[in-house]
Coordinates of C-alpha atoms and ligand atoms in Angstrom, one line a residue:
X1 CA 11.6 195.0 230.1
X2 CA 8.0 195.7 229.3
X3 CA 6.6 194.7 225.9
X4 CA 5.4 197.7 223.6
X5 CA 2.1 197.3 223.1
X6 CA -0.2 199.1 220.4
X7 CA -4.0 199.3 219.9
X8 CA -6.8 200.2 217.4
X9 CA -9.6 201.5 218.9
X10 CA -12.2 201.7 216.1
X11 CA -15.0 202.7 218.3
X12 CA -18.5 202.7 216.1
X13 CA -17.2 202.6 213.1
X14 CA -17.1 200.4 209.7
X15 CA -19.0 198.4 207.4
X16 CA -18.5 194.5 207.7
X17 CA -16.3 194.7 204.9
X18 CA -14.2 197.6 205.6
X19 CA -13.6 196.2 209.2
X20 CA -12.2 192.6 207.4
X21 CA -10.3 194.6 204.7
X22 CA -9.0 196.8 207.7
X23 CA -8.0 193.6 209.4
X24 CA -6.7 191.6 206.7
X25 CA -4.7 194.8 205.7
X26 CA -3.1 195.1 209.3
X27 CA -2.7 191.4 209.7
X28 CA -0.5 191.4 206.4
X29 CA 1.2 194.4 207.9
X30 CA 2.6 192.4 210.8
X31 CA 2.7 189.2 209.8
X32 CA 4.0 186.7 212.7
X33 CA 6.1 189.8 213.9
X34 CA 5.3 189.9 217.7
X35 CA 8.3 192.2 218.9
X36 CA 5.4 194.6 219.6
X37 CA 2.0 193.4 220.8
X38 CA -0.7 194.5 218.4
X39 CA -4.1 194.3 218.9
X40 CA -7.2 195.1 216.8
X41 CA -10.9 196.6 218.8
X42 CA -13.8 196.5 216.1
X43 CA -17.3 197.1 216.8
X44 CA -18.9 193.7 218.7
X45 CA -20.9 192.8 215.6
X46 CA -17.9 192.5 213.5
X47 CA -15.4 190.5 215.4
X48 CA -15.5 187.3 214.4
X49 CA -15.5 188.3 211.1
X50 CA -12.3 189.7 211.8
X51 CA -10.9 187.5 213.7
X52 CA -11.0 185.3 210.7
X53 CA -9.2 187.9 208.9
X54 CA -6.5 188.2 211.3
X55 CA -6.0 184.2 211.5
X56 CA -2.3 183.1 211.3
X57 CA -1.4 186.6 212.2
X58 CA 0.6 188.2 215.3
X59 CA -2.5 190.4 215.3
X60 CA -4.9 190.3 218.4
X61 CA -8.9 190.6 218.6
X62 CA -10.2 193.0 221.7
X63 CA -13.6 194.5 222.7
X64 CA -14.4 198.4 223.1
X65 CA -16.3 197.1 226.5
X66 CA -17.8 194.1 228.5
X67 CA -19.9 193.8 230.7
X68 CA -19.6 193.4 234.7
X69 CA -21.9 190.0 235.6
X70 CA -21.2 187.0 233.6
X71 CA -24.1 186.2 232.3
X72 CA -27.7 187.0 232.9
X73 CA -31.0 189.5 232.4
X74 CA -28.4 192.0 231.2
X75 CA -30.1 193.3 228.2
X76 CA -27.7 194.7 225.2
X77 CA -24.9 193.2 227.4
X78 CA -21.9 191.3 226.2
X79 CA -20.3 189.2 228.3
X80 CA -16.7 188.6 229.2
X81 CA -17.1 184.6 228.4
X82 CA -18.7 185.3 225.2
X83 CA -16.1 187.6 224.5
X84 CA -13.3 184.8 225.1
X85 CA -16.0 182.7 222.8
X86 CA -15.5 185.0 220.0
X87 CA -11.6 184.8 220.2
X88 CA -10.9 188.1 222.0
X89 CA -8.4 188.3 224.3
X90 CA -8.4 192.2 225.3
X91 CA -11.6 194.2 226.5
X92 CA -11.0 197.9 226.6
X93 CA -12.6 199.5 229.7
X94 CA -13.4 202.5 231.0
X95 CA -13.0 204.1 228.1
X96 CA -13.4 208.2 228.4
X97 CA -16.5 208.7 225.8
X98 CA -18.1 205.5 228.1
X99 CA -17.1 207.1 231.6
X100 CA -18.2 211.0 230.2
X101 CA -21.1 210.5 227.3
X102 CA -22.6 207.0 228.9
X103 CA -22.0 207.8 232.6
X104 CA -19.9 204.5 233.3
X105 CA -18.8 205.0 237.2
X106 CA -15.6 204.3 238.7
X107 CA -17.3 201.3 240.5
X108 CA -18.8 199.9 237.5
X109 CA -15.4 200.2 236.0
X110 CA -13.5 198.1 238.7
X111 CA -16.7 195.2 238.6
X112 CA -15.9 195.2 235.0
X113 CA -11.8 195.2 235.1
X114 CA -12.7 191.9 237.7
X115 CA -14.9 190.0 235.8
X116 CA -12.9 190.6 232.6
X117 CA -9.9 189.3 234.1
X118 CA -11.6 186.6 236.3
X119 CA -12.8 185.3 232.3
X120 CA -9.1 185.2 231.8
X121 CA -9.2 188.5 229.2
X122 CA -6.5 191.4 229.4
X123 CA -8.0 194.6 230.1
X124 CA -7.2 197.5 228.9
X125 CA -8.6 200.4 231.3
X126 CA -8.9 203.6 230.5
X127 CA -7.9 207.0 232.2
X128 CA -7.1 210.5 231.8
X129 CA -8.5 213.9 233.0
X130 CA -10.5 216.4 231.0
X131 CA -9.2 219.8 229.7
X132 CA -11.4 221.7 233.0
X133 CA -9.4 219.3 235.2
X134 CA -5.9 219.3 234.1
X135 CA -6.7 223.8 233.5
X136 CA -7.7 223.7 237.2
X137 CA -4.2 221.6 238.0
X138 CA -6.7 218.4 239.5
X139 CA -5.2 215.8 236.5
X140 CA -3.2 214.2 239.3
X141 CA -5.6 213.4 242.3
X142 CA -8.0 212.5 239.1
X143 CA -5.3 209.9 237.7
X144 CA -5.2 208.3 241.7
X145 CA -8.5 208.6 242.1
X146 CA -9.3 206.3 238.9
X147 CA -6.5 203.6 239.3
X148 CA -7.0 203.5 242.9
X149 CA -11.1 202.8 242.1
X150 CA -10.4 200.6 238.8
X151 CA -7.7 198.0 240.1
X152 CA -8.6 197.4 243.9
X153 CA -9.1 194.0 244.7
X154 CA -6.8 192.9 242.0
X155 CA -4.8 189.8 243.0
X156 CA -1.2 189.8 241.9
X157 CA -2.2 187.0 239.0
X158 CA -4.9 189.3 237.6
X159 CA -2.7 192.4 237.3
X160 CA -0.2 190.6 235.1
X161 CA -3.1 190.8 232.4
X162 CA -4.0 194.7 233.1
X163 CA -3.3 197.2 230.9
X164 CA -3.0 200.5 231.5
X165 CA -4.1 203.5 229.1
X166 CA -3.5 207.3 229.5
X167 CA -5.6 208.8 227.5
X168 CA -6.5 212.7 228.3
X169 CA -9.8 213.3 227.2
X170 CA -8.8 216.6 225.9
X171 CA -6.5 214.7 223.5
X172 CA -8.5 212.1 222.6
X173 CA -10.3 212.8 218.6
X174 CA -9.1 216.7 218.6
X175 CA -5.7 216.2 216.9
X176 CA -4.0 217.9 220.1
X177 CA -1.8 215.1 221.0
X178 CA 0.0 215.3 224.5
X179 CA 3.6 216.4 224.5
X180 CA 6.2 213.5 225.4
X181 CA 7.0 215.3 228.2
X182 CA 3.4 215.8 229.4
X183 CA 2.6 211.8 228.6
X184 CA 5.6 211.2 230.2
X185 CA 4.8 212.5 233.5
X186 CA 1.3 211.4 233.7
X187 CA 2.6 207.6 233.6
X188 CA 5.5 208.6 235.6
X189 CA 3.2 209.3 238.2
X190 CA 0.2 206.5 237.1
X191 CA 3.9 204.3 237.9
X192 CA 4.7 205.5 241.2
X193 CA 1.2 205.1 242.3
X194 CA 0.9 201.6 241.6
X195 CA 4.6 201.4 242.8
X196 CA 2.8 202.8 246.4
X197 CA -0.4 200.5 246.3
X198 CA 1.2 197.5 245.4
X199 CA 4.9 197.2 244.7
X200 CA 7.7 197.2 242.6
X201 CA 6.7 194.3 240.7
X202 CA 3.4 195.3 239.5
X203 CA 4.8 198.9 239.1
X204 CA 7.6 197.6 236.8
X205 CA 5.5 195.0 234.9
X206 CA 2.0 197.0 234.2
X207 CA 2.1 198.4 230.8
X208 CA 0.9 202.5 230.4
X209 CA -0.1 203.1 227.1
X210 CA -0.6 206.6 225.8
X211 CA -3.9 207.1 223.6
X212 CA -5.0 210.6 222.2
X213 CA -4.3 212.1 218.9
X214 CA -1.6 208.8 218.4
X215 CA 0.2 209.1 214.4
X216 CA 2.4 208.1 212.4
X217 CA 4.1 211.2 212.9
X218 CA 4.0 212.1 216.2
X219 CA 4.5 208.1 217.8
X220 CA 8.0 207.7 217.6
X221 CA 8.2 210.9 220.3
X222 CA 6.1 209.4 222.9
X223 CA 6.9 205.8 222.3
X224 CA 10.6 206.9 223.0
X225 CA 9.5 208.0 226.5
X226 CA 10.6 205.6 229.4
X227 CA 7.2 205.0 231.2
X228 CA 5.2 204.9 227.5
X229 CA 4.8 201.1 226.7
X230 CA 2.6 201.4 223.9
X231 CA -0.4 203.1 221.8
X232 CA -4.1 203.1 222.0
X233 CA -5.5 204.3 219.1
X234 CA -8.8 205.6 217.5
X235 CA -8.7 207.2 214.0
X236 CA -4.9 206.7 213.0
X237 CA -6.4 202.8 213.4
X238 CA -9.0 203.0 210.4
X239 CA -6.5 203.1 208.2
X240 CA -4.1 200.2 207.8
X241 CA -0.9 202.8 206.4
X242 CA -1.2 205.0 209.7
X243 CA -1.9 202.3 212.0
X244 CA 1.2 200.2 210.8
X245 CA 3.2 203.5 211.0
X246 CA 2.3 203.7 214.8
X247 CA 3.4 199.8 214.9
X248 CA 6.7 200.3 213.5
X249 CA 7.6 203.0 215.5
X250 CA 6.9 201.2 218.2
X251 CA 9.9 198.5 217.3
X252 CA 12.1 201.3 217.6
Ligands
13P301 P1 -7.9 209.3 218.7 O1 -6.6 208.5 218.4 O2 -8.8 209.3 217.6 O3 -7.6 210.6 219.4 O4 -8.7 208.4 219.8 C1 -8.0 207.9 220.9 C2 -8.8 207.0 221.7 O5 -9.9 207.3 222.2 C3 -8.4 205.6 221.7 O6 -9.2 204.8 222.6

């Protein structure tokens, strides 16, 4: 059985100290409770900080990116190594406001999922389609289209640290969360592709998270689904009350 999985985006924001309160908050919340995976995703300058915080915890430290090259005239980069260095163990990728506001590219995105996992971090990479392509019916050629770019090359070892996330863009910040049945079948179908590509084993063993519009309320629902392993999440994971609500609903 796959693990559950759930993730706090926090994207650009929080001070210093409201990222380690945040952390210290969460990491009290689970405790050394590991029957879900939990992971934390502050801004870069904040994460040793709180990865102190989160010390003796179940808790995880990610990135919201990495870079593609592993070290280098790569100014503003971060690298994957230095990542490691800074006690990370996730590195979100492709994320949807990176792919549509910075322009990150589908071949950009697969560089990075390799050189993150070559560095021995799990990536997390991002998918989903946007409202004008799931209105025009294209969500599905869009969903094979981006796993088919993001994971090939993978060797068998490096996809037993990838992470999947579903996260429709038109979901994703607007409070218009997908239904169970509509996150169901989009990793239904994100399933049977890899299931095509690369067999049952990888199929049955990749975790599909669902992110987008992700609460207290509404995560039991989509968590219950069979191909929904988990949660990433952006603003219910600023505060330590929602975020914990999402992780307990996740146990079941
Ligand atoms: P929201 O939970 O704020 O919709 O953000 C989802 C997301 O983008 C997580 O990566």
């Amino acid at each position: 059985m796959r693990k559950k999985l759930v993730a706090g985006n926090w994207k650009m924001n929080t001070t210093r100290a409201e990222a380690t309160a945040l952390a210290a908050a969460v990491a009290k919340g689970v405790g050394t409770d590991d029957r879900v995976g939990v992971a934390v995703c502050p801004p870069f300058p904040w994460l040793t900080a709180v990865g102190d915080a989160l010390t003796g915890s179940a808790v995880a430290l990610g990135a919201q990116d990495v870079h593609y090259e592993k070290k280098g005239a790569f100014t503003g980069e971060v690298s994957p190594a230095m990542l490691a260095e800074c006690g990370c163990t996730y590195a979100i990728i492709g994320h949807s406001e990176r792919r549509h506001i910075l322009g990150e590219a589908d071949s950009a995105i697969n560089h990075k999922v390799h050189t993150a996992l070559e560095e021995g971090l799990h990536a997390i990479l991002c998918m989903g389609e946007t409202l004008a392509e799931r209105e025009r019916g294209l969500q599905e050629r869009v969903f094979q289209r981006q796993v088919y770019a993001a994971c090939a090359g993978l060797t068998d070892e490096q996809f037993g640290r990838l992470v999947i996330a579903y996260e429709p863009v038109w979901a994703i910040g607007t409070g218009k969360v997908a239904t169970p049945e509509q996150a169901q079948e989009a990793h239904a179908f994100v399933r049977g592709k890899l299931r095509a590509l690369y067999g049952d084993k990888i199929a049955d063993a990749t975790p599909i998270l669902y992110g987008g519009s992700v609460t207290g309320e509404n995560a039991r629902d989509l968590l219950k689904q069979p191909d929904v392993d988990g949660a990433l999440v952006g603003g219910a994971s600023l505060k330590p009350d929602s975020f914990l609500a999402i992780v307990a609903a996740a146990r079941g």
